[in-house]
């Protein structure tokens, strides 16, 4: 079968020509600046956006892989960012961390360390299949890690409030359990699992507890500080052995930037990749990735210093107020209900009266990208301040789409939930 492949470019095009071509290709993109995407993009304000963008391009050529030998500037900023995180997450003096390219990588290296720690403690070998016990709502990044490292996944059921049933999870732990997991918050439902209970279970069972705070970790403590009911989730609980938190989500830093922290320095050593079998000598990285752009490190450092405690506290206030407005507006629409009370700005709502996916179809026709969950069926959004200007329009369109579904004859949608 002949494929219609593009030939290799001849070259020689000007920037103005290239820019116009790229802009033209965005014609079918969802208008993220207009608040019409329920995920993928995170935004606080234009000043923060510009600080991150400018800092990124100051260091976009530098390679963070060479920070120890060539780019001491990147190394110093990366160490600062890790210090800021350990301060924010109440890490003990023994703790340390690593800067990664995203939540999936942070989770992967944490699970590698947990696996190796379990082997060291129990004498388990490569032929022994270990397992991770985690909530049904935990991120598929754990499944990725399990697929790469030949691990089993055991998913524990959720309570009615969409937090993990800790007692059910406890019964799933056995001698081959290398880690249990809690989310802060989980992506599907936007709620923080009972980390203190999981910490107690981890200590009693002498098993590793990883807290996946990739979604909200860098912001959630500020929600707590302004008096919201967002629970604590960090190293203040003695059973927490590692914690992942993405800078490029609610830290409002440019992609790709995440962090992973360990209670003990030897666990970071376990997570490292160190090899000396080739002619070019030792290669030693704390991450799965080798080359990393210095721009991600520099921009994270710049954004954290630009906002600081004052800026993130103000961001928490603004986001909390906006989220309350969305929740109130959604609940005012006849037939809709929240599936959970959000601990941050992730909302999930549905209906007992009609197929919410039919509403999602109607919203898609109006130019909104619909986020969906499958258990239970729901519409989902992970909101930042991009969504405040569009709130009235979203709620108005949502009400009209619900009315359209109620008055129609279709009862079942063919849509499937896709992340």
CSV table of C-alpha atoms in Angstrom, one decimal:
chain,number,residue,atom,x,y,z
A,1,UNK,CA,0.0,0.0,0.0
A,2,UNK,CA,1.5,3.3,-1.1
A,3,UNK,CA,1.7,5.9,1.7
A,4,UNK,CA,1.3,9.6,1.0
A,5,UNK,CA,4.4,10.7,2.8
A,6,UNK,CA,5.8,14.2,3.0
A,7,UNK,CA,9.2,14.6,1.3
A,8,UNK,CA,12.1,15.8,3.4
A,9,UNK,CA,12.0,19.6,3.4
A,10,UNK,CA,14.3,21.4,0.9
A,11,UNK,CA,14.9,24.1,3.5
A,12,UNK,CA,15.4,27.8,3.1
A,13,UNK,CA,12.0,29.0,4.4
A,14,UNK,CA,12.0,32.2,6.3
A,15,UNK,CA,10.8,32.6,9.9
A,16,UNK,CA,7.8,34.7,8.8
A,17,UNK,CA,6.8,32.0,6.3
A,18,UNK,CA,7.2,29.3,8.9
A,19,UNK,CA,5.3,31.2,11.6
A,20,UNK,CA,2.3,31.8,9.3
A,21,UNK,CA,2.3,28.1,8.4
A,22,UNK,CA,2.3,27.1,12.1
A,23,UNK,CA,-0.4,29.6,13.0
A,24,UNK,CA,-2.6,28.3,10.1
A,25,UNK,CA,-2.2,24.7,11.6
A,26,UNK,CA,-3.9,25.9,14.8
A,27,UNK,CA,-7.2,26.5,13.0
A,28,UNK,CA,-8.7,23.3,14.4
A,29,UNK,CA,-7.2,23.5,17.9
A,30,UNK,CA,-9.4,24.0,20.9
A,31,UNK,CA,-9.3,27.6,22.1
A,32,UNK,CA,-7.4,27.0,25.4
A,33,UNK,CA,-6.9,30.7,26.0
A,34,UNK,CA,-10.6,31.1,25.9
A,35,UNK,CA,-11.0,28.5,28.7
A,36,UNK,CA,-12.5,25.8,26.4
A,37,UNK,CA,-10.1,23.0,27.4
A,38,UNK,CA,-10.8,21.2,30.7
A,39,UNK,CA,-7.2,19.9,31.0
A,40,UNK,CA,-3.7,20.1,29.4
A,41,UNK,CA,-3.0,23.8,30.1
A,42,UNK,CA,-2.5,25.5,33.5
A,43,UNK,CA,-2.6,29.3,33.9
A,44,UNK,CA,-2.5,31.7,36.8
A,45,UNK,CA,-2.0,35.2,35.2
A,46,UNK,CA,-0.3,36.8,32.3
A,47,UNK,CA,2.7,38.1,34.4
A,48,UNK,CA,3.4,34.5,35.7
A,49,UNK,CA,3.1,33.2,32.2
A,50,UNK,CA,5.6,35.7,30.8
A,51,UNK,CA,8.1,35.1,33.6
A,52,UNK,CA,8.0,31.4,32.9
A,53,UNK,CA,8.3,31.9,29.1
A,54,UNK,CA,11.2,34.3,29.3
A,55,UNK,CA,13.1,32.3,31.8
A,56,UNK,CA,12.6,29.2,29.7
A,57,UNK,CA,14.1,30.7,26.6
A,58,UNK,CA,17.1,32.2,28.5
A,59,UNK,CA,18.2,28.6,29.1
A,60,UNK,CA,16.5,26.5,26.5
A,61,UNK,CA,19.8,25.4,24.9
A,62,UNK,CA,21.5,24.3,28.1
A,63,UNK,CA,21.3,20.6,28.9
A,64,UNK,CA,20.4,19.8,32.5
A,65,UNK,CA,22.2,16.4,32.0
A,66,UNK,CA,25.5,18.4,32.1
A,67,UNK,CA,24.7,20.5,35.1
A,68,UNK,CA,27.4,19.1,37.3
A,69,UNK,CA,30.2,19.6,34.7
A,70,UNK,CA,29.1,22.4,32.4
A,71,UNK,CA,26.0,24.3,33.7
A,72,UNK,CA,26.4,25.1,37.4
A,73,UNK,CA,23.7,27.7,36.9
A,74,UNK,CA,21.1,25.0,36.2
A,75,UNK,CA,22.4,22.9,39.0
A,76,UNK,CA,22.0,25.8,41.5
A,77,UNK,CA,18.5,26.5,40.4
A,78,UNK,CA,17.5,22.9,40.4
A,79,UNK,CA,18.8,22.5,44.0
A,80,UNK,CA,16.8,25.6,45.0
A,81,UNK,CA,13.6,24.2,43.5
A,82,UNK,CA,14.1,20.9,45.4
A,83,UNK,CA,14.7,22.8,48.6
A,84,UNK,CA,11.5,24.8,48.1
A,85,UNK,CA,9.6,21.6,47.6
A,86,UNK,CA,11.0,19.9,50.7
A,87,UNK,CA,10.2,23.0,52.8
A,88,UNK,CA,6.6,23.1,51.4
A,89,UNK,CA,6.1,19.4,52.0
A,90,UNK,CA,7.5,19.2,55.5
A,91,UNK,CA,10.3,16.9,54.5
A,92,UNK,CA,12.7,15.8,57.3
A,93,UNK,CA,16.4,16.7,57.2
A,94,UNK,CA,17.1,13.2,55.8
A,95,UNK,CA,15.0,13.9,52.7
A,96,UNK,CA,16.1,14.7,49.2
A,97,UNK,CA,14.6,14.8,45.7
A,98,UNK,CA,15.0,14.9,42.0
A,99,UNK,CA,13.7,17.2,39.2
A,100,UNK,CA,12.0,15.2,36.4
A,101,UNK,CA,10.2,15.8,33.1
A,102,UNK,CA,6.7,15.0,34.3
A,103,UNK,CA,4.5,13.1,36.7
A,104,UNK,CA,4.8,9.8,34.9
A,105,UNK,CA,8.6,9.9,35.2
A,106,UNK,CA,8.4,11.0,38.9
A,107,UNK,CA,6.1,8.1,39.6
A,108,UNK,CA,8.3,5.7,37.7
A,109,UNK,CA,11.5,6.5,39.5
A,110,UNK,CA,9.7,6.4,42.9
A,111,UNK,CA,8.4,2.9,42.1
A,112,UNK,CA,11.8,1.8,40.9
A,113,UNK,CA,13.2,2.8,44.3
A,114,UNK,CA,10.3,1.1,46.1
A,115,UNK,CA,10.9,-2.1,44.2
A,116,UNK,CA,14.6,-2.1,45.0
A,117,UNK,CA,14.0,-1.3,48.6
A,118,UNK,CA,11.6,-4.2,48.9
A,119,UNK,CA,14.2,-6.5,47.3
A,120,UNK,CA,16.9,-5.3,49.6
A,121,UNK,CA,14.6,-5.9,52.7
A,122,UNK,CA,13.1,-9.3,51.7
A,123,UNK,CA,15.7,-10.8,49.4
A,124,UNK,CA,13.2,-11.0,46.6
A,125,UNK,CA,14.7,-11.6,43.2
A,126,UNK,CA,13.9,-10.6,39.6
A,127,UNK,CA,11.7,-13.7,39.3
A,128,UNK,CA,9.4,-12.6,42.1
A,129,UNK,CA,6.4,-10.7,40.9
A,130,UNK,CA,5.8,-7.7,43.3
A,131,UNK,CA,2.7,-5.7,43.4
A,132,UNK,CA,1.4,-2.1,44.0
A,133,UNK,CA,-1.8,-1.6,45.9
A,134,UNK,CA,-3.6,1.6,45.0
A,135,UNK,CA,-7.0,3.3,44.8
A,136,UNK,CA,-9.2,2.6,41.7
A,137,UNK,CA,-8.7,6.4,41.0
A,138,UNK,CA,-4.9,6.3,40.9
A,139,UNK,CA,-3.1,7.5,37.8
A,140,UNK,CA,-2.3,5.1,35.0
A,141,UNK,CA,1.4,6.2,35.3
A,142,UNK,CA,1.6,3.5,38.0
A,143,UNK,CA,0.3,1.0,35.4
A,144,UNK,CA,3.0,2.2,33.0
A,145,UNK,CA,5.6,1.6,35.7
A,146,UNK,CA,4.2,-1.8,36.4
A,147,UNK,CA,4.3,-2.7,32.7
A,148,UNK,CA,7.9,-1.7,32.4
A,149,UNK,CA,9.0,-3.4,35.6
A,150,UNK,CA,6.8,-6.5,35.5
A,151,UNK,CA,4.8,-5.6,38.5
A,152,UNK,CA,1.2,-6.4,39.4
A,153,UNK,CA,-1.4,-3.7,40.1
A,154,UNK,CA,-4.2,-4.2,42.6
A,155,UNK,CA,-6.9,-1.5,42.6
A,156,UNK,CA,-8.8,-0.9,45.8
A,157,UNK,CA,-12.4,0.3,45.7
A,158,UNK,CA,-13.5,3.9,46.6
A,159,UNK,CA,-15.8,5.1,49.4
A,160,UNK,CA,-18.9,7.0,48.5
A,161,UNK,CA,-16.9,10.3,48.8
A,162,UNK,CA,-14.6,8.9,46.0
A,163,UNK,CA,-11.7,8.5,48.4
A,164,UNK,CA,-10.0,5.1,48.7
A,165,UNK,CA,-11.5,2.6,51.1
A,166,UNK,CA,-8.5,2.2,53.3
A,167,UNK,CA,-9.8,-0.9,55.0
A,168,UNK,CA,-10.4,-2.6,51.7
A,169,UNK,CA,-6.9,-1.5,50.6
A,170,UNK,CA,-5.4,-2.9,53.7
A,171,UNK,CA,-6.7,-6.4,53.0
A,172,UNK,CA,-5.1,-6.4,49.6
A,173,UNK,CA,-1.5,-6.1,51.0
A,174,UNK,CA,0.6,-9.2,51.1
A,175,UNK,CA,4.3,-10.2,51.4
A,176,UNK,CA,4.8,-9.2,47.7
A,177,UNK,CA,3.4,-5.7,48.1
A,178,UNK,CA,6.3,-3.3,47.4
A,179,UNK,CA,4.2,-0.1,47.7
A,180,UNK,CA,0.8,1.3,48.5
A,181,UNK,CA,-0.4,4.6,47.0
A,182,UNK,CA,-2.6,7.6,47.9
A,183,UNK,CA,-3.5,10.6,45.7
A,184,UNK,CA,-3.5,14.3,46.6
A,185,UNK,CA,-5.8,14.8,44.8
A,186,UNK,CA,-6.8,12.0,42.4
A,187,UNK,CA,-7.4,13.2,38.9
A,188,UNK,CA,-10.9,11.7,38.2
A,189,UNK,CA,-12.6,13.1,41.2
A,190,UNK,CA,-10.4,15.9,42.6
A,191,UNK,CA,-10.3,14.6,46.2
A,192,UNK,CA,-7.4,13.8,48.5
A,193,UNK,CA,-7.2,10.3,49.7
A,194,UNK,CA,-7.0,9.8,53.6
A,195,UNK,CA,-3.2,10.0,53.7
A,196,UNK,CA,-3.0,9.8,57.5
A,197,UNK,CA,-4.9,6.5,57.5
A,198,UNK,CA,-2.7,5.2,54.7
A,199,UNK,CA,0.4,6.3,56.6
A,200,UNK,CA,-0.7,4.2,59.6
A,201,UNK,CA,-1.4,1.2,57.4
A,202,UNK,CA,2.0,1.6,55.8
A,203,UNK,CA,3.8,1.7,59.1
A,204,UNK,CA,1.8,-1.3,60.5
A,205,UNK,CA,2.5,-3.4,57.4
A,206,UNK,CA,6.1,-2.1,57.0
A,207,UNK,CA,5.4,-1.2,53.4
A,208,UNK,CA,6.3,1.9,51.2
A,209,UNK,CA,3.7,4.6,50.9
A,210,UNK,CA,3.9,6.9,47.8
A,211,UNK,CA,1.8,10.0,47.7
A,212,UNK,CA,0.9,11.0,44.2
A,213,UNK,CA,0.5,14.8,44.5
A,214,UNK,CA,1.4,15.3,40.8
A,215,UNK,CA,-1.9,17.2,40.1
A,216,UNK,CA,-2.1,19.6,43.1
A,217,UNK,CA,1.0,19.2,45.3
A,218,UNK,CA,2.5,22.6,44.7
A,219,UNK,CA,-0.8,24.4,45.4
A,220,UNK,CA,-2.8,22.3,47.8
A,221,UNK,CA,-0.9,23.5,50.9
A,222,UNK,CA,-1.9,27.0,50.1
A,223,UNK,CA,-5.6,25.9,49.9
A,224,UNK,CA,-5.2,24.6,53.4
A,225,UNK,CA,-3.5,27.8,54.6
A,226,UNK,CA,-6.5,30.0,53.4
A,227,UNK,CA,-8.9,27.9,55.5
A,228,UNK,CA,-10.2,25.4,52.9
A,229,UNK,CA,-10.9,21.9,54.0
A,230,UNK,CA,-8.1,20.5,51.7
A,231,UNK,CA,-6.4,17.8,53.8
A,232,UNK,CA,-2.7,17.5,54.6
A,233,UNK,CA,-0.9,14.8,52.6
A,234,UNK,CA,2.8,15.2,53.0
A,235,UNK,CA,5.9,14.0,54.9
A,236,UNK,CA,4.3,15.2,58.2
A,237,UNK,CA,2.9,11.7,58.2
A,238,UNK,CA,5.6,9.3,59.1
A,239,UNK,CA,4.6,6.5,56.8
A,240,UNK,CA,5.0,8.7,53.7
A,241,UNK,CA,8.2,7.5,52.0
A,242,UNK,CA,8.0,9.3,48.7
A,243,UNK,CA,6.0,12.0,47.1
A,244,UNK,CA,5.6,13.3,43.5
A,245,UNK,CA,4.4,16.8,42.5
A,246,UNK,CA,4.3,18.4,39.1
A,247,UNK,CA,5.5,22.0,38.7
A,248,UNK,CA,3.9,22.3,35.3
A,249,UNK,CA,0.4,21.8,36.7
A,250,UNK,CA,-0.7,23.9,39.6
A,251,UNK,CA,2.8,25.2,40.1
A,252,UNK,CA,2.0,27.2,36.9
A,253,UNK,CA,5.5,26.5,35.5
A,254,UNK,CA,6.2,25.7,31.8
A,255,UNK,CA,6.3,22.1,30.7
A,256,UNK,CA,8.0,19.7,31.2
A,257,UNK,CA,8.7,20.0,34.9
A,258,UNK,CA,8.0,17.7,37.9
A,259,UNK,CA,9.6,16.7,41.2
A,260,UNK,CA,9.9,13.5,43.2
A,261,UNK,CA,11.0,13.5,46.9
A,262,UNK,CA,12.2,10.7,49.2
A,263,UNK,CA,12.2,10.6,52.9
A,264,UNK,CA,15.6,9.0,52.9
A,265,UNK,CA,18.6,9.8,50.8
A,266,UNK,CA,19.4,6.2,50.1
A,267,UNK,CA,16.0,5.9,48.4
A,268,UNK,CA,17.1,8.5,45.8
A,269,UNK,CA,20.2,6.4,45.4
A,270,UNK,CA,18.0,3.4,44.6
A,271,UNK,CA,16.0,5.4,42.1
A,272,UNK,CA,19.2,6.4,40.2
A,273,UNK,CA,20.4,4.9,36.9
A,274,UNK,CA,24.1,4.4,37.0
A,275,UNK,CA,26.1,2.6,34.3
A,276,UNK,CA,29.8,2.2,33.5
A,277,UNK,CA,29.8,-0.5,30.8
A,278,UNK,CA,30.7,1.5,27.8
A,279,UNK,CA,33.8,3.3,26.6
A,280,UNK,CA,32.7,6.8,27.6
A,281,UNK,CA,32.7,6.2,31.4
A,282,UNK,CA,30.1,6.6,34.1
A,283,UNK,CA,26.7,7.9,33.4
A,284,UNK,CA,24.6,8.6,36.5
A,285,UNK,CA,21.1,10.2,36.4
A,286,UNK,CA,18.4,10.5,39.0
A,287,UNK,CA,15.8,10.3,36.2
A,288,UNK,CA,14.8,8.0,33.4
A,289,UNK,CA,15.5,10.8,30.9
A,290,UNK,CA,19.1,11.7,30.0
A,291,UNK,CA,19.0,15.1,28.3
A,292,UNK,CA,16.7,17.6,29.9
A,293,UNK,CA,16.2,21.1,28.8
A,294,UNK,CA,17.7,23.7,31.2
A,295,UNK,CA,14.7,25.8,30.3
A,296,UNK,CA,12.3,23.7,32.4
A,297,UNK,CA,14.6,24.1,35.5
A,298,UNK,CA,15.2,27.9,35.0
A,299,UNK,CA,11.5,28.6,34.4
A,300,UNK,CA,10.4,26.7,37.4
A,301,UNK,CA,12.9,28.5,39.5
A,302,UNK,CA,11.8,31.8,38.1
A,303,UNK,CA,8.1,31.2,38.6
A,304,UNK,CA,8.5,29.9,42.2
A,305,UNK,CA,10.5,33.0,43.1
A,306,UNK,CA,8.1,35.3,41.2
A,307,UNK,CA,5.0,34.1,43.0
A,308,UNK,CA,6.4,32.9,46.3
A,309,UNK,CA,4.2,32.3,49.3
A,310,UNK,CA,2.3,35.6,48.7
A,311,UNK,CA,1.5,34.8,45.0
A,312,UNK,CA,0.5,31.2,45.6
A,313,UNK,CA,-1.7,32.2,48.5
A,314,UNK,CA,-3.5,34.7,46.3
A,315,UNK,CA,-3.8,32.1,43.5
A,316,UNK,CA,-5.4,29.7,46.0
A,317,UNK,CA,-8.0,32.4,47.0
A,318,UNK,CA,-8.8,33.2,43.4
A,319,UNK,CA,-9.1,29.6,42.4
A,320,UNK,CA,-11.2,28.6,45.4
A,321,UNK,CA,-13.6,31.4,44.6
A,322,UNK,CA,-13.8,30.5,41.0
A,323,UNK,CA,-14.3,26.8,41.8
A,324,UNK,CA,-17.1,27.6,44.2
A,325,UNK,CA,-18.8,29.6,41.4
A,326,UNK,CA,-18.6,26.7,39.0
A,327,UNK,CA,-19.9,24.2,41.6
A,328,UNK,CA,-22.8,26.5,42.6
A,329,UNK,CA,-23.7,27.1,38.9
A,330,UNK,CA,-23.6,23.4,38.0
A,331,UNK,CA,-25.7,22.3,41.0
A,332,UNK,CA,-28.3,25.0,40.1
A,333,UNK,CA,-29.0,23.2,36.8
A,334,UNK,CA,-31.9,20.8,37.2
A,335,UNK,CA,-30.7,17.2,36.9
A,336,UNK,CA,-27.0,17.8,37.5
A,337,UNK,CA,-25.1,16.9,40.6
A,338,UNK,CA,-21.5,16.8,41.8
A,339,UNK,CA,-20.0,13.3,42.1
A,340,UNK,CA,-17.6,14.6,44.8
A,341,UNK,CA,-16.8,17.8,46.7
A,342,UNK,CA,-13.6,19.1,45.2
A,343,UNK,CA,-10.5,19.6,47.5
A,344,UNK,CA,-8.9,21.8,44.8
A,345,UNK,CA,-10.2,22.9,41.4
A,346,UNK,CA,-10.9,19.5,39.8
A,347,UNK,CA,-14.6,19.0,39.4
A,348,UNK,CA,-16.6,15.9,38.3
A,349,UNK,CA,-20.4,16.1,37.8
A,350,UNK,CA,-23.1,13.9,36.3
A,351,UNK,CA,-26.7,13.0,36.4
A,352,UNK,CA,-29.0,10.3,37.7
A,353,UNK,CA,-31.7,11.3,35.2
A,354,UNK,CA,-30.0,11.2,31.8
A,355,UNK,CA,-26.7,10.2,30.1
A,356,UNK,CA,-24.3,13.0,30.8
A,357,UNK,CA,-22.3,12.0,27.7
A,358,UNK,CA,-25.2,13.3,25.6
A,359,UNK,CA,-24.7,16.7,27.3
A,360,UNK,CA,-20.9,16.4,26.6
A,361,UNK,CA,-21.8,15.8,22.9
A,362,UNK,CA,-23.9,19.0,22.8
A,363,UNK,CA,-21.1,21.0,24.5
A,364,UNK,CA,-18.6,19.7,21.9
A,365,UNK,CA,-20.8,21.1,19.2
A,366,UNK,CA,-20.5,24.5,20.8
A,367,UNK,CA,-16.7,24.4,20.9
A,368,UNK,CA,-16.1,23.1,24.4
A,369,UNK,CA,-13.7,20.2,24.8
A,370,UNK,CA,-15.4,17.8,27.2
A,371,UNK,CA,-13.5,15.9,29.8
A,372,UNK,CA,-15.1,12.6,30.8
A,373,UNK,CA,-15.0,10.0,33.5
A,374,UNK,CA,-16.4,6.5,33.2
A,375,UNK,CA,-16.8,5.3,36.8
A,376,UNK,CA,-19.2,7.0,37.4
A,377,UNK,CA,-20.2,8.6,34.1
A,378,UNK,CA,-19.3,12.3,34.5
A,379,UNK,CA,-18.1,15.5,32.9
A,380,UNK,CA,-14.7,16.5,34.3
A,381,UNK,CA,-12.6,19.7,34.4
A,382,UNK,CA,-9.2,20.6,35.9
A,383,UNK,CA,-9.6,24.3,36.1
A,384,UNK,CA,-7.1,27.2,36.3
A,385,UNK,CA,-7.7,30.9,36.0
A,386,UNK,CA,-8.2,30.5,32.2
A,387,UNK,CA,-11.7,29.3,33.1
A,388,UNK,CA,-12.9,32.3,35.1
A,389,UNK,CA,-13.7,34.6,32.1
A,390,UNK,CA,-15.6,31.9,30.4
A,391,UNK,CA,-17.6,30.7,33.5
A,392,UNK,CA,-20.9,32.5,32.6
A,393,UNK,CA,-20.8,31.3,29.0
A,394,UNK,CA,-19.9,27.7,30.1
A,395,UNK,CA,-22.8,27.6,32.6
A,396,UNK,CA,-25.2,29.1,30.1
A,397,UNK,CA,-24.3,26.6,27.4
A,398,UNK,CA,-24.4,23.8,29.9
A,399,UNK,CA,-27.9,24.6,30.9
A,400,UNK,CA,-29.1,24.8,27.3
A,401,UNK,CA,-27.4,21.5,26.5
A,402,UNK,CA,-29.1,19.8,29.4
A,403,UNK,CA,-32.4,21.2,28.2
A,404,UNK,CA,-31.7,19.9,24.7
A,405,UNK,CA,-30.9,16.4,26.0
A,406,UNK,CA,-34.0,16.4,28.2
A,407,UNK,CA,-36.2,17.3,25.2
A,408,UNK,CA,-34.6,14.9,22.8
A,409,UNK,CA,-35.2,11.2,22.0
A,410,UNK,CA,-31.7,9.8,22.4
A,411,UNK,CA,-31.0,8.0,25.6
A,412,UNK,CA,-27.5,6.7,25.2
A,413,UNK,CA,-24.3,8.3,23.9
A,414,UNK,CA,-21.5,6.5,22.0
A,415,UNK,CA,-18.8,8.6,23.6
A,416,UNK,CA,-16.0,7.0,25.5
A,417,UNK,CA,-13.9,8.6,28.3
A,418,UNK,CA,-10.4,9.5,27.0
A,419,UNK,CA,-7.7,11.1,29.1
